[in-house]
Amino acid sequence: MKVLLTGGTGYIGSHTAIELLKLGYEVEIMDNLFNSKITVLDRIEEIAGVKPKFYKVDLLDKEGMDKMFAEGGYDLVIHFAGLKAVGESVEKPLKYYENNVGGTINLLECMKKYGVNKIVFSSSATVYGDQGVAELTEEMQTGVGITNPYGETKHVIEEILKDVAEAEPEFEATILRYFNPVGAHPSGLIGEDPNDIPNNLMPIIMKVSTGEIEKLKVYGNDYDTVDGTGVRDYIHVVDLAKGHVAAIEKMKPGISIFNLGTGKGTSVLEMVAAFEKASGEKLPYEIVGRRAGDLAEIYANPGKAEKELSWKTELTIEDAMNDTINYLKHLKEK
């Protein structure tokens, strides 16, 4: 099977490429390199023994995508590409709707033109908004109480995929709602290394550890949680990548939706403690006020993925911290 990964040199895309290549899938990658590095292709080759064919193409470049699909002969697309900085999406909503929603429409039009009927979409737990409960299931209504344009773009794309599936019986779409990816490949060769200013907890912890950021800001310690700090479901990126393989192997006509998470939450201070234990270093942080829109506790109910995809997480927060530290060592050596 020949698979195209949009955004495939990014954090999750590159790990997924490795898992697919290990199993004998033919992989090609499309990326504009806005938030990733071309050297990731060499790292993929070093780990998997194969260097995927690469196209430097943007989702908004219709001509470039058409040329790629004309050459490609793809059986399936995994769609990772998209802008993802929550804060920036609030400041520049039109940019996010144009790129994420408009770009996905371009992709779907190209797929239709070239007879590619299968897509796995990289969605997010942000589509759930505020459900008033911590544990999230796929049956819950989405699109209510989403607090930022980034999350709205994910919800709109999900709705577009549902409409396309309704109109085209041969269309197969699997929506994967991620929780919080962390960690790195155990080789230490690839991990999370964004070009922009990170928004998520783990890359900020990494930059505090390397001295690029002075201290971690912990937004609120007065939530009704285990230690007052926000609780999230952190999933090892390798487990997440394997979830994409499981999804591909169980594709079927229509829409399928799965949470990819661990089923349990970890607080910000528990993450700090786990990093300190793995690294043997103290991590400087300060407690500041809550951020608007932040929820106290969110975690996945991953039971549907386990039942229907025969997939569940195998790696722990400790594994994620050890792999991250190994990756940081490799970054220093480069």
Tab-separated table of C-alpha atoms in Angstrom:
chain	number	residue	atom	x	y	z
A	1	MET	CA	0.000	0.000	0.000
A	2	LYS	CA	1.274	3.457	-0.925
A	3	VAL	CA	0.584	6.119	1.708
A	4	LEU	CA	0.983	9.896	1.444
A	5	LEU	CA	1.672	11.731	4.697
A	6	THR	CA	0.828	15.436	4.578
A	7	GLY	CA	2.912	17.207	7.213
A	8	GLY	CA	5.024	14.069	7.348
A	9	THR	CA	8.269	15.668	8.538
A	10	GLY	CA	6.504	16.958	11.657
A	11	TYR	CA	6.569	15.433	15.122
A	12	ILE	CA	3.755	12.900	14.790
A	13	GLY	CA	4.091	12.444	11.030
A	14	SER	CA	7.745	11.413	11.203
A	15	HIS	CA	7.098	8.829	13.919
A	16	THR	CA	4.176	7.448	11.927
A	17	ALA	CA	6.351	7.221	8.809
A	18	ILE	CA	8.794	5.020	10.724
A	19	GLU	CA	6.082	2.658	11.975
A	20	LEU	CA	4.650	2.332	8.448
A	21	LEU	CA	8.054	1.744	6.832
A	22	LYS	CA	8.906	-0.912	9.412
A	23	LEU	CA	5.799	-2.824	8.295
A	24	GLY	CA	6.597	-2.556	4.586
A	25	TYR	CA	4.271	0.268	3.582
A	26	GLU	CA	5.467	2.559	0.779
A	27	VAL	CA	5.571	6.080	2.215
A	28	GLU	CA	5.814	9.484	0.554
A	29	ILE	CA	5.864	12.771	2.437
A	30	MET	CA	4.491	16.212	1.608
A	31	ASP	CA	5.439	19.157	3.841
A	32	ASN	CA	6.063	22.895	3.476
A	33	LEU	CA	8.706	22.733	6.267
A	34	PHE	CA	7.063	25.666	8.052
A	35	ASN	CA	7.381	23.955	11.417
A	36	SER	CA	9.742	21.052	10.729
A	37	LYS	CA	13.184	20.337	9.300
A	38	ILE	CA	14.267	18.569	6.105
A	39	THR	CA	16.943	16.675	8.079
A	40	VAL	CA	14.128	14.564	9.575
A	41	LEU	CA	14.148	12.584	6.306
A	42	ASP	CA	17.725	11.467	7.001
A	43	ARG	CA	16.771	10.454	10.546
A	44	ILE	CA	13.824	8.425	9.227
A	45	GLU	CA	16.190	6.665	6.827
A	46	GLU	CA	18.682	6.013	9.626
A	47	ILE	CA	15.993	4.347	11.760
A	48	ALA	CA	13.848	2.589	9.139
A	49	GLY	CA	16.385	1.934	6.392
A	50	VAL	CA	14.288	3.755	3.772
A	51	LYS	CA	14.220	7.435	2.832
A	52	PRO	CA	10.694	8.449	1.822
A	53	LYS	CA	10.218	10.423	-1.373
A	54	PHE	CA	9.629	14.039	-0.387
A	55	TYR	CA	7.611	16.871	-1.920
A	56	LYS	CA	8.015	20.399	-0.588
A	57	VAL	CA	4.412	21.405	-1.220
A	58	ASP	CA	1.953	23.581	0.700
A	59	LEU	CA	-1.720	22.676	1.169
A	60	LEU	CA	-2.642	25.970	-0.496
A	61	ASP	CA	-0.510	25.191	-3.571
A	62	LYS	CA	-3.120	23.522	-5.788
A	63	GLU	CA	-0.760	23.197	-8.744
A	64	GLY	CA	1.959	21.574	-6.646
A	65	MET	CA	-0.492	19.123	-5.077
A	66	ASP	CA	-1.957	18.223	-8.462
A	67	LYS	CA	1.508	17.408	-9.812
A	68	MET	CA	2.281	15.310	-6.726
A	69	PHE	CA	-0.950	13.310	-6.984
A	70	ALA	CA	-0.457	12.832	-10.743
A	71	GLU	CA	2.904	11.199	-10.013
A	72	GLY	CA	1.928	9.498	-6.783
A	73	GLY	CA	-0.606	6.745	-7.343
A	74	TYR	CA	-1.567	6.804	-3.668
A	75	ASP	CA	-3.885	4.325	-1.976
A	76	LEU	CA	-4.393	6.386	1.167
A	77	VAL	CA	-3.619	9.764	2.728
A	78	ILE	CA	-2.806	10.457	6.366
A	79	HIS	CA	-3.489	14.157	6.847
A	80	PHE	CA	-1.267	15.713	9.529
A	81	ALA	CA	-0.520	19.068	7.879
A	82	GLY	CA	-1.903	22.170	9.528
A	83	LEU	CA	-1.130	25.147	11.709
A	84	LYS	CA	-1.464	24.250	15.384
A	85	ALA	CA	-0.446	27.117	17.682
A	86	VAL	CA	-3.534	27.774	19.804
A	87	GLY	CA	-2.488	31.283	20.865
A	88	GLU	CA	-1.626	32.342	17.326
A	89	SER	CA	-4.979	31.028	16.091
A	90	VAL	CA	-6.731	33.478	18.442
A	91	GLU	CA	-4.658	36.360	17.050
A	92	LYS	CA	-4.832	35.285	13.387
A	93	PRO	CA	-8.058	33.298	12.900
A	94	LEU	CA	-8.315	33.903	9.145
A	95	LYS	CA	-4.836	32.461	8.623
A	96	TYR	CA	-5.904	29.282	10.452
A	97	TYR	CA	-9.195	28.867	8.606
A	98	GLU	CA	-7.528	29.498	5.243
A	99	ASN	CA	-4.668	27.077	5.859
A	100	ASN	CA	-6.338	24.291	7.830
A	101	VAL	CA	-9.839	24.274	6.342
A	102	GLY	CA	-9.047	25.675	2.885
A	103	GLY	CA	-5.978	23.468	2.586
A	104	THR	CA	-7.963	20.362	3.522
A	105	ILE	CA	-10.573	21.187	0.880
A	106	ASN	CA	-7.778	21.426	-1.698
A	107	LEU	CA	-6.473	18.057	-0.544
A	108	LEU	CA	-9.887	16.390	-0.749
A	109	GLU	CA	-10.457	17.812	-4.240
A	110	CYS	CA	-7.094	16.412	-5.364
A	111	MET	CA	-7.911	13.041	-3.815
A	112	LYS	CA	-11.234	12.927	-5.649
A	113	LYS	CA	-9.648	13.901	-8.965
A	114	TYR	CA	-7.118	11.079	-8.706
A	115	GLY	CA	-9.429	8.426	-7.256
A	116	VAL	CA	-7.969	8.299	-3.735
A	117	ASN	CA	-10.874	7.399	-1.432
A	118	LYS	CA	-9.167	6.721	1.913
A	119	ILE	CA	-8.041	9.329	4.448
A	120	VAL	CA	-6.966	9.268	8.081
A	121	PHE	CA	-7.360	12.695	9.648
A	122	SER	CA	-5.247	14.075	12.473
A	123	SER	CA	-7.870	15.664	14.717
A	124	SER	CA	-7.761	16.779	18.325
A	125	ALA	CA	-9.496	16.458	21.676
A	126	THR	CA	-10.117	20.207	21.414
A	127	VAL	CA	-13.214	19.421	19.302
A	128	TYR	CA	-14.965	18.281	22.499
A	129	GLY	CA	-14.881	21.763	24.020
A	130	ASP	CA	-16.059	21.855	27.634
A	131	GLN	CA	-18.230	18.805	28.273
A	132	GLY	CA	-18.453	19.428	32.009
A	133	VAL	CA	-16.814	16.041	32.671
A	134	ALA	CA	-13.195	14.908	32.563
A	135	GLU	CA	-13.550	11.612	30.654
A	136	LEU	CA	-14.274	12.087	26.959
A	137	THR	CA	-15.925	9.556	24.637
A	138	GLU	CA	-16.455	9.606	20.881
A	139	GLU	CA	-20.253	9.680	21.267
A	140	MET	CA	-20.216	13.130	22.882
A	141	GLN	CA	-21.429	16.125	20.901
A	142	THR	CA	-18.558	18.140	19.500
A	143	GLY	CA	-18.215	21.780	18.475
A	144	VAL	CA	-19.791	23.319	21.579
A	145	GLY	CA	-17.616	25.480	23.824
A	146	ILE	CA	-14.444	25.256	21.745
A	147	THR	CA	-12.244	28.052	23.039
A	148	ASN	CA	-9.991	28.845	20.054
A	149	PRO	CA	-9.982	28.960	16.231
A	150	TYR	CA	-7.453	26.113	16.015
A	151	GLY	CA	-9.950	23.765	17.667
A	152	GLU	CA	-12.736	25.150	15.491
A	153	THR	CA	-10.768	24.313	12.338
A	154	LYS	CA	-10.419	20.699	13.485
A	155	HIS	CA	-14.167	20.519	14.134
A	156	VAL	CA	-15.029	22.070	10.759
A	157	ILE	CA	-12.771	19.583	8.958
A	158	GLU	CA	-14.439	16.690	10.786
A	159	GLU	CA	-17.829	17.975	9.596
A	160	ILE	CA	-16.547	18.301	6.019
A	161	LEU	CA	-15.326	14.693	6.086
A	162	LYS	CA	-18.724	13.538	7.372
A	163	ASP	CA	-20.479	15.408	4.537
A	164	VAL	CA	-18.156	13.934	1.898
A	165	ALA	CA	-18.744	10.439	3.272
A	166	GLU	CA	-22.495	11.041	3.100
A	167	ALA	CA	-22.237	12.121	-0.528
A	168	GLU	CA	-19.751	9.497	-1.712
A	169	PRO	CA	-20.450	5.891	-0.576
A	170	GLU	CA	-16.963	4.696	-1.542
A	171	PHE	CA	-15.269	7.321	0.686
A	172	GLU	CA	-13.448	5.968	3.780
A	173	ALA	CA	-12.414	8.413	6.497
A	174	THR	CA	-11.013	7.696	9.946
A	175	ILE	CA	-10.841	10.609	12.372
A	176	LEU	CA	-8.284	10.242	15.160
A	177	ARG	CA	-8.767	12.595	18.088
A	178	TYR	CA	-5.382	13.045	19.746
A	179	PHE	CA	-4.886	13.912	23.333
A	180	ASN	CA	-1.396	15.171	24.321
A	181	PRO	CA	1.536	13.592	22.462
A	182	VAL	CA	4.844	13.466	24.353
A	183	GLY	CA	8.159	11.630	24.180
A	184	ALA	CA	10.446	10.779	21.297
A	185	HIS	CA	11.651	7.805	19.298
A	186	PRO	CA	13.699	5.481	21.551
A	187	SER	CA	16.674	5.856	19.176
A	188	GLY	CA	16.870	9.512	20.223
A	189	LEU	CA	17.119	10.518	16.547
A	190	ILE	CA	13.713	12.181	16.182
A	191	GLY	CA	11.419	13.958	18.590
A	192	GLU	CA	9.577	17.222	19.053
A	193	ASP	CA	11.657	20.139	17.772
A	194	PRO	CA	9.299	22.891	16.587
A	195	ASN	CA	10.587	25.888	14.649
A	196	ASP	CA	8.072	28.209	16.295
A	197	ILE	CA	7.573	29.122	19.955
A	198	PRO	CA	6.087	26.027	21.625
A	199	ASN	CA	2.644	26.133	23.215
A	200	ASN	CA	2.471	22.634	24.653
A	201	LEU	CA	3.838	21.609	28.040
A	202	MET	CA	6.484	19.087	26.994
A	203	PRO	CA	8.439	21.177	24.463
A	204	ILE	CA	8.428	24.047	26.972
A	205	ILE	CA	9.844	21.703	29.634
A	206	MET	CA	12.507	20.694	27.109
A	207	LYS	CA	13.466	24.311	26.413
A	208	VAL	CA	13.595	25.117	30.131
A	209	SER	CA	15.891	22.116	30.567
A	210	THR	CA	18.252	23.377	27.843
A	211	GLY	CA	18.174	26.939	29.172
A	212	GLU	CA	16.393	28.403	26.135
A	213	ILE	CA	13.482	29.356	28.381
A	214	GLU	CA	14.219	30.615	31.901
A	215	LYS	CA	11.402	28.841	33.731
A	216	LEU	CA	8.175	26.962	33.178
A	217	LYS	CA	4.998	28.910	33.847
A	218	VAL	CA	2.367	26.759	35.564
A	219	TYR	CA	-1.007	28.317	34.833
A	220	GLY	CA	-2.988	27.928	38.040
A	221	ASN	CA	-2.613	25.653	41.075
A	222	ASP	CA	-6.128	26.024	42.453
A	223	TYR	CA	-8.019	23.569	40.238
A	224	ASP	CA	-9.947	20.687	41.808
A	225	THR	CA	-7.264	18.165	40.862
A	226	VAL	CA	-4.703	15.970	42.589
A	227	ASP	CA	-2.328	18.897	43.236
A	228	GLY	CA	-4.280	21.911	41.995
A	229	THR	CA	-2.629	22.003	38.549
A	230	GLY	CA	-4.270	21.107	35.251
A	231	VAL	CA	-4.553	17.414	34.360
A	232	ARG	CA	-4.225	16.108	30.794
A	233	ASP	CA	-3.918	12.753	29.045
A	234	TYR	CA	-0.303	12.459	27.808
A	235	ILE	CA	0.283	9.761	25.184
A	236	HIS	CA	3.711	8.593	24.018
A	237	VAL	CA	4.213	9.596	20.386
A	238	VAL	CA	5.250	6.049	19.402
A	239	ASP	CA	1.976	4.672	20.765
A	240	LEU	CA	0.181	7.421	18.846
A	241	ALA	CA	2.018	6.521	15.635
A	242	LYS	CA	1.038	2.867	16.060
A	243	GLY	CA	-2.564	4.021	16.428
A	244	HIS	CA	-2.397	5.325	12.853
A	245	VAL	CA	-1.193	1.951	11.598
A	246	ALA	CA	-4.046	0.245	13.453
A	247	ALA	CA	-6.498	2.703	11.881
A	248	ILE	CA	-5.211	2.031	8.355
A	249	GLU	CA	-5.553	-1.698	8.815
A	250	LYS	CA	-9.211	-1.376	9.853
A	251	MET	CA	-10.428	1.176	7.289
A	252	LYS	CA	-14.033	0.846	6.149
A	253	PRO	CA	-16.529	2.915	4.115
A	254	GLY	CA	-18.020	5.937	5.848
A	255	ILE	CA	-16.736	7.736	8.939
A	256	SER	CA	-14.937	6.116	11.864
A	257	ILE	CA	-13.893	8.160	14.909
A	258	PHE	CA	-11.463	7.139	17.644
A	259	ASN	CA	-9.860	8.737	20.692
A	260	LEU	CA	-6.135	8.058	20.933
A	261	GLY	CA	-5.125	8.483	24.559
A	262	THR	CA	-4.096	6.519	27.631
A	263	GLY	CA	-7.338	6.785	29.573
A	264	LYS	CA	-5.745	8.524	32.538
A	265	GLY	CA	-4.570	12.012	33.377
A	266	THR	CA	-1.308	13.436	34.678
A	267	SER	CA	-0.998	16.871	36.272
A	268	VAL	CA	1.494	19.550	35.277
A	269	LEU	CA	3.440	19.145	38.513
A	270	GLU	CA	3.446	15.350	38.122
A	271	MET	CA	4.974	15.868	34.660
A	272	VAL	CA	7.595	18.183	36.163
A	273	ALA	CA	8.419	15.623	38.848
A	274	ALA	CA	8.697	12.822	36.270
A	275	PHE	CA	11.097	14.901	34.165
A	276	GLU	CA	13.185	15.786	37.216
A	277	LYS	CA	13.381	12.120	38.227
A	278	ALA	CA	14.451	11.020	34.747
A	279	SER	CA	16.969	13.838	34.245
A	280	GLY	CA	18.299	14.147	37.782
A	281	GLU	CA	17.927	17.932	37.488
A	282	LYS	CA	15.610	20.449	39.113
A	283	LEU	CA	13.298	22.171	36.666
A	284	PRO	CA	12.631	25.839	37.537
A	285	TYR	CA	8.975	26.834	37.432
A	286	GLU	CA	6.618	29.443	38.811
A	287	ILE	CA	2.901	29.363	39.527
A	288	VAL	CA	1.003	32.078	37.663
A	289	GLY	CA	-2.687	32.800	37.121
A	290	ARG	CA	-5.005	30.515	35.188
A	291	ARG	CA	-5.295	30.932	31.434
A	292	ALA	CA	-8.714	31.783	30.040
A	293	GLY	CA	-10.391	28.722	28.576
A	294	ASP	CA	-8.213	26.136	30.324
A	295	LEU	CA	-10.114	23.215	31.821
A	296	ALA	CA	-9.183	21.484	35.077
A	297	GLU	CA	-9.010	17.892	33.855
A	298	ILE	CA	-9.400	16.089	30.524
A	299	TYR	CA	-8.572	12.527	29.557
A	300	ALA	CA	-9.616	10.032	26.909
A	301	ASN	CA	-11.819	7.029	27.159
A	302	PRO	CA	-9.856	4.914	24.644
A	303	GLY	CA	-12.090	1.838	24.918
A	304	LYS	CA	-13.478	2.117	21.381
A	305	ALA	CA	-10.002	2.049	19.819
A	306	GLU	CA	-9.062	-0.961	21.908
A	307	LYS	CA	-12.237	-2.802	20.925
A	308	GLU	CA	-12.394	-1.937	17.216
A	309	LEU	CA	-8.740	-1.319	16.312
A	310	SER	CA	-7.116	-3.767	18.767
A	311	TRP	CA	-4.934	-0.837	19.841
A	312	LYS	CA	-3.986	0.482	23.253
A	313	THR	CA	-1.079	2.387	24.713
A	314	GLU	CA	1.914	0.418	25.964
A	315	LEU	CA	4.372	3.139	26.988
A	316	THR	CA	4.375	5.213	30.183
A	317	ILE	CA	5.118	8.795	31.210
A	318	GLU	CA	8.456	7.485	32.505
A	319	ASP	CA	9.215	6.046	29.045
A	320	ALA	CA	8.305	9.392	27.485
A	321	MET	CA	10.624	11.295	29.825
A	322	ASN	CA	13.549	8.909	29.292
A	323	ASP	CA	13.112	9.048	25.507
A	324	THR	CA	12.841	12.850	25.578
A	325	ILE	CA	16.072	13.162	27.557
A	326	ASN	CA	17.779	10.772	25.120
A	327	TYR	CA	16.552	12.949	22.247
A	328	LEU	CA	17.825	16.117	23.957
A	329	LYS	CA	21.270	14.508	24.249
A	330	HIS	CA	21.257	13.790	20.513
A	331	LEU	CA	20.224	17.404	19.775
A	332	LYS	CA	23.193	18.695	21.789
A	333	GLU	CA	25.554	16.423	19.848
A	334	LYS	CA	24.379	17.668	16.433
